[in-house]
CSV table of C-alpha atoms in Angstrom, one decimal:
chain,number,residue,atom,x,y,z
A,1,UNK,CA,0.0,0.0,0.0
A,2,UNK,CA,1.7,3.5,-0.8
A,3,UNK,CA,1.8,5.5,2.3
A,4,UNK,CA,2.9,9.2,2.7
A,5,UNK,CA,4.5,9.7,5.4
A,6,UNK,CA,5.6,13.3,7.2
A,7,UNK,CA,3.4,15.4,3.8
A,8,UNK,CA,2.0,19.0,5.1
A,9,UNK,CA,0.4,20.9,2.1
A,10,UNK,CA,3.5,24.4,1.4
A,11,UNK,CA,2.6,26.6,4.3
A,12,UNK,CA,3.7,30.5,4.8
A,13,UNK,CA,6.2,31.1,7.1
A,14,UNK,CA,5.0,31.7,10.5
A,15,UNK,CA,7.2,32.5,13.7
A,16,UNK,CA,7.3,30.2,16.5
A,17,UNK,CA,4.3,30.7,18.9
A,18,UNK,CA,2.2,32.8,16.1
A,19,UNK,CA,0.8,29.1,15.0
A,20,UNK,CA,-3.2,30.5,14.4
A,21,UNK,CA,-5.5,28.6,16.2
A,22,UNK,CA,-6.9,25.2,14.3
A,23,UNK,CA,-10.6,25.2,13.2
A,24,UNK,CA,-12.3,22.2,12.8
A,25,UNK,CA,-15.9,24.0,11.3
A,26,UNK,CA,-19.1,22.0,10.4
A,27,UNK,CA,-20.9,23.2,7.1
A,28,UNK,CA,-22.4,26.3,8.6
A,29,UNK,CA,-19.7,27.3,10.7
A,30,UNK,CA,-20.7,26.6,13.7
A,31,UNK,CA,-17.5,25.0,16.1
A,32,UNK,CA,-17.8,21.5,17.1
A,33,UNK,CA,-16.9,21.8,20.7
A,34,UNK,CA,-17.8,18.4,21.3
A,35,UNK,CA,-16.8,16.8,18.6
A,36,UNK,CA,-13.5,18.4,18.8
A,37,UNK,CA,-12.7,17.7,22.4
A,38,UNK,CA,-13.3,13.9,20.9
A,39,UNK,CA,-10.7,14.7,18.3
A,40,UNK,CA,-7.7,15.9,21.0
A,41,UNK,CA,-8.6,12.8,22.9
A,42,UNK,CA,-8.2,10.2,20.4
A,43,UNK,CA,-11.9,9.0,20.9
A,44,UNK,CA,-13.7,9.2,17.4
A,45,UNK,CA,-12.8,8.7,13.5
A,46,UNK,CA,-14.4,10.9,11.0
A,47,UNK,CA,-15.5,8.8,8.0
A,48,UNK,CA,-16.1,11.2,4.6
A,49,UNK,CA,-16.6,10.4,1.2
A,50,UNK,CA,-13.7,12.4,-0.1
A,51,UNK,CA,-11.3,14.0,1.2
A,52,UNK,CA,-9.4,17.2,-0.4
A,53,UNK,CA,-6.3,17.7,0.5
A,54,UNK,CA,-5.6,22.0,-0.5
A,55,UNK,CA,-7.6,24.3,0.2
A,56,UNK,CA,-6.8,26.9,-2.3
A,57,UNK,CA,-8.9,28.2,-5.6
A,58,UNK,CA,-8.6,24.9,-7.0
A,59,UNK,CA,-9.6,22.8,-4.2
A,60,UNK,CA,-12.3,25.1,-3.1
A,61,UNK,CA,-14.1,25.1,-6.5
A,62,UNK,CA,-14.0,21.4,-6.1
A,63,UNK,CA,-15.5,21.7,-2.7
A,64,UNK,CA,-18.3,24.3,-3.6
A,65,UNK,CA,-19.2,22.4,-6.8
A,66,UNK,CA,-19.9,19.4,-4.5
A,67,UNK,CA,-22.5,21.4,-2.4
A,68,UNK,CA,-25.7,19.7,-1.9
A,69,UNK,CA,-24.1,16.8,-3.8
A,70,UNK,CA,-25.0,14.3,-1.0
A,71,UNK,CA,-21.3,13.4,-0.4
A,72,UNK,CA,-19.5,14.0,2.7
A,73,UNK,CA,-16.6,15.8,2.1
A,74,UNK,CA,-13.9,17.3,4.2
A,75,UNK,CA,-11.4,20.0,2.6
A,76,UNK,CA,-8.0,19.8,4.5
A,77,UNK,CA,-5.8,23.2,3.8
A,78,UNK,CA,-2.4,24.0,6.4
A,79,UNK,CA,-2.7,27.1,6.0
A,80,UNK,CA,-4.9,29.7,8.3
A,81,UNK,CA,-7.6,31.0,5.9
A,82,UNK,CA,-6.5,34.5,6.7
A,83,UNK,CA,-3.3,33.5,5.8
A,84,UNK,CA,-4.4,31.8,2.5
A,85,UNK,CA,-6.0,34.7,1.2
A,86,UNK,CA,-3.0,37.1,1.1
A,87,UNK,CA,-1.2,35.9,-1.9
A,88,UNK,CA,-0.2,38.5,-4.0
A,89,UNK,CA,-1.1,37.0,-7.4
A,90,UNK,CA,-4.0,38.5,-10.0
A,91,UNK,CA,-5.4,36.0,-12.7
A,92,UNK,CA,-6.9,35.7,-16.2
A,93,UNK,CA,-10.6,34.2,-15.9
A,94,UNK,CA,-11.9,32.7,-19.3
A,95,UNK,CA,-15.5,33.1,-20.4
A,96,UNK,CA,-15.6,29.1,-19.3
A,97,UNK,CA,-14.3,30.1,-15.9
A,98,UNK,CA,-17.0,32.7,-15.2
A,99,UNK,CA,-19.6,30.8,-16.4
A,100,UNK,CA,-18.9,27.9,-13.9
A,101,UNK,CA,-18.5,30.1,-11.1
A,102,UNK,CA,-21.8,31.6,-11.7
A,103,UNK,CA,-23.4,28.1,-12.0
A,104,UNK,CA,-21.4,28.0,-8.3
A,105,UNK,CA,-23.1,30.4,-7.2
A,106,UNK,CA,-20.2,32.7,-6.5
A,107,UNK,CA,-20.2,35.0,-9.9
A,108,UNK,CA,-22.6,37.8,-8.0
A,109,UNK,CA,-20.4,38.4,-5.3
A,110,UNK,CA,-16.7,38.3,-7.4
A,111,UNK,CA,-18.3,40.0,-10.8
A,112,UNK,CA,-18.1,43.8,-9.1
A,113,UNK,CA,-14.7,43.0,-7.6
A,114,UNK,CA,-13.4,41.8,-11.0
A,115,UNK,CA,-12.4,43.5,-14.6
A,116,UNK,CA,-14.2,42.8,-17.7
A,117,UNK,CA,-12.0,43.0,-21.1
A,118,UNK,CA,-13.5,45.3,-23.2
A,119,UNK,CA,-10.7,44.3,-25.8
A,120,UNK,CA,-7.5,42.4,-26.2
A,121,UNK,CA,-4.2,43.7,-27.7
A,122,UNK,CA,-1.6,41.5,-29.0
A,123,UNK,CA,1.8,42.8,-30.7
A,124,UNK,CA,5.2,41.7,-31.4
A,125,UNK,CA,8.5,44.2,-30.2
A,126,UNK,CA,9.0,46.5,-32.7
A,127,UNK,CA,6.2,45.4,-35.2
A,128,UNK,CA,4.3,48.3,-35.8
A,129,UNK,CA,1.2,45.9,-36.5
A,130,UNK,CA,-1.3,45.2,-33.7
A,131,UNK,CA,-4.1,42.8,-33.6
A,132,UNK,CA,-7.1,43.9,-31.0
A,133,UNK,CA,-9.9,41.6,-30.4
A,134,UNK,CA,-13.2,42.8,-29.5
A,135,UNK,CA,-16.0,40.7,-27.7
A,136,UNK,CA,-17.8,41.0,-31.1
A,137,UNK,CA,-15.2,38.9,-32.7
A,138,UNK,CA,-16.4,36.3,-30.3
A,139,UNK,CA,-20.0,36.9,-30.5
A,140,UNK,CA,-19.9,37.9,-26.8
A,141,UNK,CA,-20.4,41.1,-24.2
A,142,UNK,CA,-17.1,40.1,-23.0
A,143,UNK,CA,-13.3,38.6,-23.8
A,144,UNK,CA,-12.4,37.6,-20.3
A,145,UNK,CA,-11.8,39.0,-16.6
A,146,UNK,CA,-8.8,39.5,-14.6
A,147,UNK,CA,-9.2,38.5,-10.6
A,148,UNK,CA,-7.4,38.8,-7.5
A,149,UNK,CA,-6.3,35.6,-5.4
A,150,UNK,CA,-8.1,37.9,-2.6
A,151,UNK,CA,-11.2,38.0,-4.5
A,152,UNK,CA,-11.7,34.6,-6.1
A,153,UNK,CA,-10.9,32.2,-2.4
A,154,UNK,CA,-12.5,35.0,-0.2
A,155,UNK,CA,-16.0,34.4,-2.1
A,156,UNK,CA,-14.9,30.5,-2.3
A,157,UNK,CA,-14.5,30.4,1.8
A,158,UNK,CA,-17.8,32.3,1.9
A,159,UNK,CA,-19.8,29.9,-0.3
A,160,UNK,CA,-18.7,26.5,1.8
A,161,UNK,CA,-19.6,28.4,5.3
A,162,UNK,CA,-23.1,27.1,4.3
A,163,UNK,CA,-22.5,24.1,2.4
A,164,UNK,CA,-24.6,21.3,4.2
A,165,UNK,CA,-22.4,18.9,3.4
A,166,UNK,CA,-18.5,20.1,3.8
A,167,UNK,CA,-16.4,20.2,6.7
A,168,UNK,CA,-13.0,22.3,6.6
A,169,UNK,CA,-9.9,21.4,8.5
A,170,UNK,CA,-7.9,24.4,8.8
A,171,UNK,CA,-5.0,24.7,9.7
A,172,UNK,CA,-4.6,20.6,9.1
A,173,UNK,CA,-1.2,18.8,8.3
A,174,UNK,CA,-1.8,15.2,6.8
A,175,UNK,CA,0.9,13.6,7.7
A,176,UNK,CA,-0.2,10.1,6.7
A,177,UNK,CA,-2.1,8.5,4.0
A,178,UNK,CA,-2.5,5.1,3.9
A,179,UNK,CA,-4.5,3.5,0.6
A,180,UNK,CA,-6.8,0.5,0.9
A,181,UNK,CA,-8.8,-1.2,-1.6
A,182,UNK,CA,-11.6,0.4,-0.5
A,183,UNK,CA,-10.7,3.7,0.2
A,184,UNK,CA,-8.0,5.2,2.5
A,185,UNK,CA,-7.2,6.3,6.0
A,186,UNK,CA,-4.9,9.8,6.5
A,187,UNK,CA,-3.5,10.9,9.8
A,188,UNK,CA,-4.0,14.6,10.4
A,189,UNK,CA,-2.7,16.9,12.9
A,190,UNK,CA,-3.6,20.3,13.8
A,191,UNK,CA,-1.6,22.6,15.6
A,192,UNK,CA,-2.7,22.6,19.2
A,193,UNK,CA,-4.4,18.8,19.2
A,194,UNK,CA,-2.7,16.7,21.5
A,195,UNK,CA,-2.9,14.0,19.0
A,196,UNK,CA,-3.6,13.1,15.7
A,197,UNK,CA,-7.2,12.9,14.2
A,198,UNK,CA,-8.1,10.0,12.1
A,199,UNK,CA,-10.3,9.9,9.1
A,200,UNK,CA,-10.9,7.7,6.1
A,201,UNK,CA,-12.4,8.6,3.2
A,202,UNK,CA,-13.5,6.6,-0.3
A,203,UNK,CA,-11.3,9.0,-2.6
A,204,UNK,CA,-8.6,11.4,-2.3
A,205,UNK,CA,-7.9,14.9,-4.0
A,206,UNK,CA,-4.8,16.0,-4.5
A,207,UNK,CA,-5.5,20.1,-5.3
A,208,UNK,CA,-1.7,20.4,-3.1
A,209,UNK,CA,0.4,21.8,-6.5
A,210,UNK,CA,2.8,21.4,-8.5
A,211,UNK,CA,5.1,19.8,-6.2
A,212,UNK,CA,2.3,17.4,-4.9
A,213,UNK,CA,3.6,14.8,-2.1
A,214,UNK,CA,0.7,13.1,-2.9
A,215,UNK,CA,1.3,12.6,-6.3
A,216,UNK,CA,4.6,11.3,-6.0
A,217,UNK,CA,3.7,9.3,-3.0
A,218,UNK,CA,1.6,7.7,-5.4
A,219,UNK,CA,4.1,6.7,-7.8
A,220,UNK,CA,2.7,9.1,-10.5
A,221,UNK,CA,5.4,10.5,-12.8
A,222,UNK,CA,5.1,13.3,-14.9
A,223,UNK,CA,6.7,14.6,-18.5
A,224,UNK,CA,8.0,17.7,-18.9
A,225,UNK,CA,10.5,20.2,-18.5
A,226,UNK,CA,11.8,23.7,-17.1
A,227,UNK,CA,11.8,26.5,-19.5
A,228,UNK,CA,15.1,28.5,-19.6
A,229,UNK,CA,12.8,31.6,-18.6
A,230,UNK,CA,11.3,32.6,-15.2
A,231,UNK,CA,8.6,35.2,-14.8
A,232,UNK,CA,8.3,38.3,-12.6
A,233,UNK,CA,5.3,39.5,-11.6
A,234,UNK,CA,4.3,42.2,-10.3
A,235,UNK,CA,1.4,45.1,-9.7
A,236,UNK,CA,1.7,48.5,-10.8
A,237,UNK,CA,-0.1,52.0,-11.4
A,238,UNK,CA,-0.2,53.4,-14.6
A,239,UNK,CA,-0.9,56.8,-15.3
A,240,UNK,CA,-3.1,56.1,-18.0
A,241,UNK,CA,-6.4,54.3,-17.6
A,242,UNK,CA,-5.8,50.7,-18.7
A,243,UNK,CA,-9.6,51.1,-20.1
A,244,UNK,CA,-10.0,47.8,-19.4
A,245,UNK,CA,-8.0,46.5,-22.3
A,246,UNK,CA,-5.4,43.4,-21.5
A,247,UNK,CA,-2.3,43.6,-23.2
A,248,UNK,CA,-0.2,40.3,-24.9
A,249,UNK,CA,3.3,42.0,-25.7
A,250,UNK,CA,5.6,39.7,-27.0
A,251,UNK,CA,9.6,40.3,-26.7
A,252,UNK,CA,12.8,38.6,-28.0
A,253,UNK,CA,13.0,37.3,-24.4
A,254,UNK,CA,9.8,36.3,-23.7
A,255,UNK,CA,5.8,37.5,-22.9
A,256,UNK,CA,4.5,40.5,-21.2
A,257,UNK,CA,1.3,40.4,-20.0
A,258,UNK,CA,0.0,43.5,-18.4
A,259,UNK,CA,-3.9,42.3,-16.8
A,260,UNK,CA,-6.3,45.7,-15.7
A,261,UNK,CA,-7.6,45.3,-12.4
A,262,UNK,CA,-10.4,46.6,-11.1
A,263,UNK,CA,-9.3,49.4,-9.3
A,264,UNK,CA,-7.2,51.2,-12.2
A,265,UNK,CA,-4.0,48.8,-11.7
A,266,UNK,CA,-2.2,46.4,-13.7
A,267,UNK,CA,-0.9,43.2,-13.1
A,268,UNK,CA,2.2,42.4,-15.0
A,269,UNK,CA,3.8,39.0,-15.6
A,270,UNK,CA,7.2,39.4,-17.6
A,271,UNK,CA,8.4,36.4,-18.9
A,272,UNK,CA,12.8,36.8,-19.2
A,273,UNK,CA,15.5,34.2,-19.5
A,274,UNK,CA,16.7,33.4,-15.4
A,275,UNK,CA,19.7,35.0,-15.3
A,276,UNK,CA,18.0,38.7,-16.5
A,277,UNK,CA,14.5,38.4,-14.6
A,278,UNK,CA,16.9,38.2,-11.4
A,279,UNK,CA,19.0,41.2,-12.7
A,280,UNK,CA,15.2,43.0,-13.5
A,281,UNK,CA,13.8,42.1,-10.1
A,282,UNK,CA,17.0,43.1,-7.9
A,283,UNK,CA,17.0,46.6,-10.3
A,284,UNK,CA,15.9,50.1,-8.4
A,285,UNK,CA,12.2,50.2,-8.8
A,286,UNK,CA,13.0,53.5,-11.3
A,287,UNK,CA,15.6,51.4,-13.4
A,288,UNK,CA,12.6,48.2,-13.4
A,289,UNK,CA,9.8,50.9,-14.6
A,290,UNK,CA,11.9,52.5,-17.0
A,291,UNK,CA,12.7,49.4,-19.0
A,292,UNK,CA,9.3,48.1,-17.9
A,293,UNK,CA,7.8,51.2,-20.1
A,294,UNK,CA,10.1,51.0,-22.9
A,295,UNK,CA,9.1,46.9,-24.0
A,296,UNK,CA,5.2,48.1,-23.3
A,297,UNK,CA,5.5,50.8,-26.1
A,298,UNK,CA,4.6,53.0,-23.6
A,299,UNK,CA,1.0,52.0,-23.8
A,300,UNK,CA,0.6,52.9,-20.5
A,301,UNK,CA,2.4,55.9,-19.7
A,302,UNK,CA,4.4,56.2,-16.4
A,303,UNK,CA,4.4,53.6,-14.2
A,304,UNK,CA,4.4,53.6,-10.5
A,305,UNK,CA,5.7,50.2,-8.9
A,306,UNK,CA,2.6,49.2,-6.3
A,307,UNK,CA,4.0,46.0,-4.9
A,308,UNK,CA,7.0,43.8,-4.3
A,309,UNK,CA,8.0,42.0,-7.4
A,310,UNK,CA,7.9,38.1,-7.4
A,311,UNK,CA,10.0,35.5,-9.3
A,312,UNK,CA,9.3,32.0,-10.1
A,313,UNK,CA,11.0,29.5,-12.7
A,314,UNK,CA,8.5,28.5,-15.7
A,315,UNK,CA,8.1,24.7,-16.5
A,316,UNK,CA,5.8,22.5,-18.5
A,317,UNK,CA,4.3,19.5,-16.7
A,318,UNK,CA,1.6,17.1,-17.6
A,319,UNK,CA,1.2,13.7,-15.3
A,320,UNK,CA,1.7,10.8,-16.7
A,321,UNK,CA,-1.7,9.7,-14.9
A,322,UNK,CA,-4.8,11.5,-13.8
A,323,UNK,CA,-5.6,9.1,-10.9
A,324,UNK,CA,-4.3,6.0,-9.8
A,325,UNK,CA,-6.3,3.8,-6.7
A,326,UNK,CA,-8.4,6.0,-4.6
A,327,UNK,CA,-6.8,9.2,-5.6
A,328,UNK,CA,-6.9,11.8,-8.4
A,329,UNK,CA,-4.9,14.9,-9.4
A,330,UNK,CA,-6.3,18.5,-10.4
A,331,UNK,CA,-4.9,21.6,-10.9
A,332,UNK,CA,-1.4,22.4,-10.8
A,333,UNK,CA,-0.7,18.8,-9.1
A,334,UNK,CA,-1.8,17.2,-12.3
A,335,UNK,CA,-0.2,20.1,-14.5
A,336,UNK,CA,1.8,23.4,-15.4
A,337,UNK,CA,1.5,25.2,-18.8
A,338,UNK,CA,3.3,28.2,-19.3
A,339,UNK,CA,1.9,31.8,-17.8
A,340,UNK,CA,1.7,33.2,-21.6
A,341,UNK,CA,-2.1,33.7,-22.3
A,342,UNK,CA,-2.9,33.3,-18.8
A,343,UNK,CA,-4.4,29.4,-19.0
A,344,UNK,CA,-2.9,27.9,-16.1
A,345,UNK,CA,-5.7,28.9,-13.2
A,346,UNK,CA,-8.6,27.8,-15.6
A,347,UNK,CA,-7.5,24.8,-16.4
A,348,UNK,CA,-7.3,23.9,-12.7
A,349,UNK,CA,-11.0,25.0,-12.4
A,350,UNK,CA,-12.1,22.9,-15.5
A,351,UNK,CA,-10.4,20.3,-13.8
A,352,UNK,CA,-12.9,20.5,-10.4
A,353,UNK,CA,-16.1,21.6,-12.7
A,354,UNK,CA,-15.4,18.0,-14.4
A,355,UNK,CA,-14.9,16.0,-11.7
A,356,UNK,CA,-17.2,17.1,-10.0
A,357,UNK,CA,-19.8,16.5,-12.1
A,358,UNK,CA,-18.3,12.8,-12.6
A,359,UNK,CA,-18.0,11.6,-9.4
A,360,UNK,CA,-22.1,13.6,-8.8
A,361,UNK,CA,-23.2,11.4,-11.5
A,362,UNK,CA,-21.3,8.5,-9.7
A,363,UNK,CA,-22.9,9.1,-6.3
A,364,UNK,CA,-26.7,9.1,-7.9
A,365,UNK,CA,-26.4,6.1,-9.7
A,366,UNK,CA,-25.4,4.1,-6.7
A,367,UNK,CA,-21.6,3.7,-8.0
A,368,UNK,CA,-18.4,3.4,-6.0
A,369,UNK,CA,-16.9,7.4,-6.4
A,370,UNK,CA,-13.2,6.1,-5.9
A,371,UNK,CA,-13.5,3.4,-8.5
A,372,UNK,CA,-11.1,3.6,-11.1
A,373,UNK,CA,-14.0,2.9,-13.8
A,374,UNK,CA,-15.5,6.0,-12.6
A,375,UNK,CA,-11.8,8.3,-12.6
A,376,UNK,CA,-10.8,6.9,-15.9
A,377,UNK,CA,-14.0,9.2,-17.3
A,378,UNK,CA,-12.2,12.4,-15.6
A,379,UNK,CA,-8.7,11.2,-17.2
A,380,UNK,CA,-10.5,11.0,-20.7
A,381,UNK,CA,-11.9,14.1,-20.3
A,382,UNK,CA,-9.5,16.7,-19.1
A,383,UNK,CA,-6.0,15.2,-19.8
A,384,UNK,CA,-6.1,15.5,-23.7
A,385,UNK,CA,-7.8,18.7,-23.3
A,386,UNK,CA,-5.3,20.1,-21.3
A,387,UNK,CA,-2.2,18.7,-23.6
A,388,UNK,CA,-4.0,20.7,-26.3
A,389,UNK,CA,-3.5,24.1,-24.1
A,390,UNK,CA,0.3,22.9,-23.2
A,391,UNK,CA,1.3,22.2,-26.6
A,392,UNK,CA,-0.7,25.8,-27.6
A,393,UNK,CA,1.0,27.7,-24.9
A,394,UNK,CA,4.6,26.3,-25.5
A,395,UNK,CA,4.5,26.8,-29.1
A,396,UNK,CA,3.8,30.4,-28.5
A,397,UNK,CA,6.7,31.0,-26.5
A,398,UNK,CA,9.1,29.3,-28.7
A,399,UNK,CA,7.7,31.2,-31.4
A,400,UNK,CA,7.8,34.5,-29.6
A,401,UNK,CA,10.6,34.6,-27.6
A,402,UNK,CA,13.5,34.7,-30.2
A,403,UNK,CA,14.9,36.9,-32.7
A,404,UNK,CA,15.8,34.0,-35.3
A,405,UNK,CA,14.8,35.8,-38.4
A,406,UNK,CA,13.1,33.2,-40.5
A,407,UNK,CA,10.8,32.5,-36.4
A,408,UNK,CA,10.2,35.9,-36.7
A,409,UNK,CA,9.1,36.4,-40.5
A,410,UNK,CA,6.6,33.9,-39.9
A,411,UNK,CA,5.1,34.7,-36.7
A,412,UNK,CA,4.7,38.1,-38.1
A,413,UNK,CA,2.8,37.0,-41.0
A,414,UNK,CA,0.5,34.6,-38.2
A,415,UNK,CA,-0.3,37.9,-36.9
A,416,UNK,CA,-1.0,40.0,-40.0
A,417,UNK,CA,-3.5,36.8,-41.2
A,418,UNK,CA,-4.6,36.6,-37.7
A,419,UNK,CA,-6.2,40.2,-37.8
A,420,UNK,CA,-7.6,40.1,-41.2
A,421,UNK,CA,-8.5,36.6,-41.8
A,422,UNK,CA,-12.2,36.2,-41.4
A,423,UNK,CA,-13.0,33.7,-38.7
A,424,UNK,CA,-9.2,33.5,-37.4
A,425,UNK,CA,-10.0,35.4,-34.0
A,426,UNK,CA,-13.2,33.6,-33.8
A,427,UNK,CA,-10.8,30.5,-33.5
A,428,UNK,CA,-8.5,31.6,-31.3
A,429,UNK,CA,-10.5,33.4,-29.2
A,430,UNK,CA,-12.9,29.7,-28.8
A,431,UNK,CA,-9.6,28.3,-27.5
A,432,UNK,CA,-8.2,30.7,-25.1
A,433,UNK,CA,-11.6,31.6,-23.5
A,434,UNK,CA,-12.1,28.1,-22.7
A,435,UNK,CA,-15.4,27.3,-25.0
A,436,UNK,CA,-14.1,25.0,-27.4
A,437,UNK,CA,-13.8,22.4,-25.3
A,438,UNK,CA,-16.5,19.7,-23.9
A,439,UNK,CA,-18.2,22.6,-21.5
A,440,UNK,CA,-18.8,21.2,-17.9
A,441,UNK,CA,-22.7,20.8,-16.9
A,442,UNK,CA,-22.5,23.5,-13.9
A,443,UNK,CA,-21.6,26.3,-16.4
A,444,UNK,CA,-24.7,25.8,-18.2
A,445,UNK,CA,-26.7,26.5,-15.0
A,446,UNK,CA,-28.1,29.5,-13.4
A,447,UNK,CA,-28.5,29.5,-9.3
A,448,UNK,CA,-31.4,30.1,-7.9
């Protein structure tokens, strides 16, 4: 039987003594005094039918879209929700994206906090040509939206305070997983327990990352490979309205992608080989701007620097396998695409919208949810789908981030037939927004 032995989901720094106090909180939030003074002694197991180990966007979509499912389930996340929240980090939504989290239920409440692209710019360096895209090209009121971490897990917390059937362990280490035939039985400890709390559950979720313990505890390889580029990110002021407009700017080292918020600033994610995104990031904040404004063109005049800037390397990983007994991967734990385009975050949440709905099905027609019959479907489904947006997003970086001149004559002409080709951005736009792939029940719905 694999076992995992001393895992704990990545957790914050947090000095010695400043642990936050663990919450063990029934569906509505109210504290289980009793239950939990059963917990510290050892006295009780808790028996759910899945158990998801991260409790991040990913994981809590997969939680939420479970509501009123029938199944127990228990979300298990090491870090203090207040801590969770505070990641500095701004994200493309597609259409797809929105359109589940409004089946979720969650859409009202993140739509005001949220900006809608009125239009999308794409241009190449120096190349005076620029193709914009407009939600008509799509047939559509909008191209996409651009969300804080904040926003997006703050309204996901919310939602599961009232699910009826979802239980959240926070702050909770697993530090043991043992798999069974039947299901499996973790070992999780919480800060100020005196000892560990058993439960067992039919299927496990790993939403933990892309450096999932539980994947590799698992035996679950993975292809791929680190790109010779890492991306800096960071937020900024510009001193002319972004308009809601997101920019694509592609450089002989790599992306830029400048995201409007919602309150008048810009998220950018610079894609540079290692060696000079270090040099950029350790740069004077006037030096970073400067050369910031000169490979935007400008197109948003000065820039004021409005948070720390953040590096981290750029791979491409796909898992070999989806699932494997009792467990399966989503999000970044089952892959990493590249940031250019901004894919990565939805595939995570097409990921939980389709399993989701899977293992709902499952539970209504009387079948075992942790069977591998019934996680071979989510395999089928998202894995080839989600090659399709690896291979998309790594052929535009090859093909963008070099000044070979042949590379560059012909990505040149892809753009000039991109804007004047009819039906071109219609194409594209179907991929990147999410919609031309099978769309997942919940974002056909409308809550109540």
């Amino acid at each position: 039987m694999p076992r995992l032995d001393a895992f704990s989901a990545p957790v914050a720094a947090v000095p010695a003594g400043e642990l936050p106090t663990p919450a063990l909180l029934s569906p509505a939030g109210i504290e289980l005094h009793d239950r939990q003074s059963q917990i510290e002694t050892g006295a009780i197991e808790l028996d759910y039918d899945l158990a998801i180990v991260g409790g991040g966007i990913i994981g809590n979509t997969l939680a939420v879209a479970l509501q009123n499912s029938g199944l127990r389930v228990v979300s298990i996340e090491a870090q203090a929700q207040s801590i969770s929240i505070t990641k500095n980090r701004a994200y493309v939504l597609s259409m797809l994206s929105g359109q589940i989290f409004e089946g979720l239920g969650i859409w009202q409440q993140v739509l005001p906090q949220v900006t809608q692209f009125s239009q999308i710019q794409i241009s190449d360096a120096d190349y005076a040509g620029v193709v914009k895209m407009y939600p008509q090209d799509l047939g559509t009121d909008t191209l996409g939206y651009a969300a804080t971490h904040e926003v997006l897990l703050t309204a996901l917390q919310a939602k599961l305070q009232t699910a009826p059937n979802v239980t959240t362990m926070c702050p909770a280490q697993v530090v043991v997983v043992d798999y069974t035939a039947t299901g499996a039985e973790m070992t999780i400890e919480t800060p100020d327990t005196n000892s560990p709390t058993k439960i067992r559950a039919s299927l496990v979720i790993a939403a933990d990352g892309a450096k999932s313990a539980l994947r590799s505890q698992a035996g679950i390889d993975t292809t791929g490979f680190n790109y010779w580029q890492s991306c800096i990110t960071a937020t900024v002021k510009p001193a002319i309205h972004h308009h809601n407009i997101a920019y694509e700017r592609f450089w002989y080292d790599g992306p830029i992608g400048v995201l409007p918020l919602a309150d008048g600033r810009c998220q950018v994610v610079w894609t540079l080989p290692h060696q000079q995104a270090e040099e950029l990031r350790d740069l004077p904040a006037s030096e970073f701007l400067h050369q910031l404004e000169h490979c935007t063109g400008g197109l948003l005049g000065t820039l004021e620097l409005d948070s720390q800037r953040w590096l981290f390397p750029v791979k491409l990983m796909q898992s070999d396998r989806y699932t494997a007994p009792r467990l399966a991967l989503v999000g970044d734990a089952a892959h990493c695409c590249h940031p250019v385009a901004g894919q990565g975050m939805n595939l995570g949440i097409r990921d939980a919208a389709a399993l989701a709905e899977i293992l709902v099905a499952a539970h209504q027609a009387g079948v075992d949810i942790g069977s591998d019959a019934v996680l071979q479907q989510y395999a089928n489904w998202r894995k080839p789908e989600n090659w399709v947006i690896l291979a998309f997003t790594d052929l535009l970086d090859r093909m963008f981030s070099t000044s070979i001149l042949p590379i560059v004559i012909i990505r040149r002409l892809g753009l000039f037939l991109l804007d004047r080709l009819p039906g071109c951005k219609y194409l594209a736009l179907r991929l990147m927004t999410g919609l031309a792939g099978k769309i997942p029940q919940v974002a056909k719905l409308t809550p109540n």
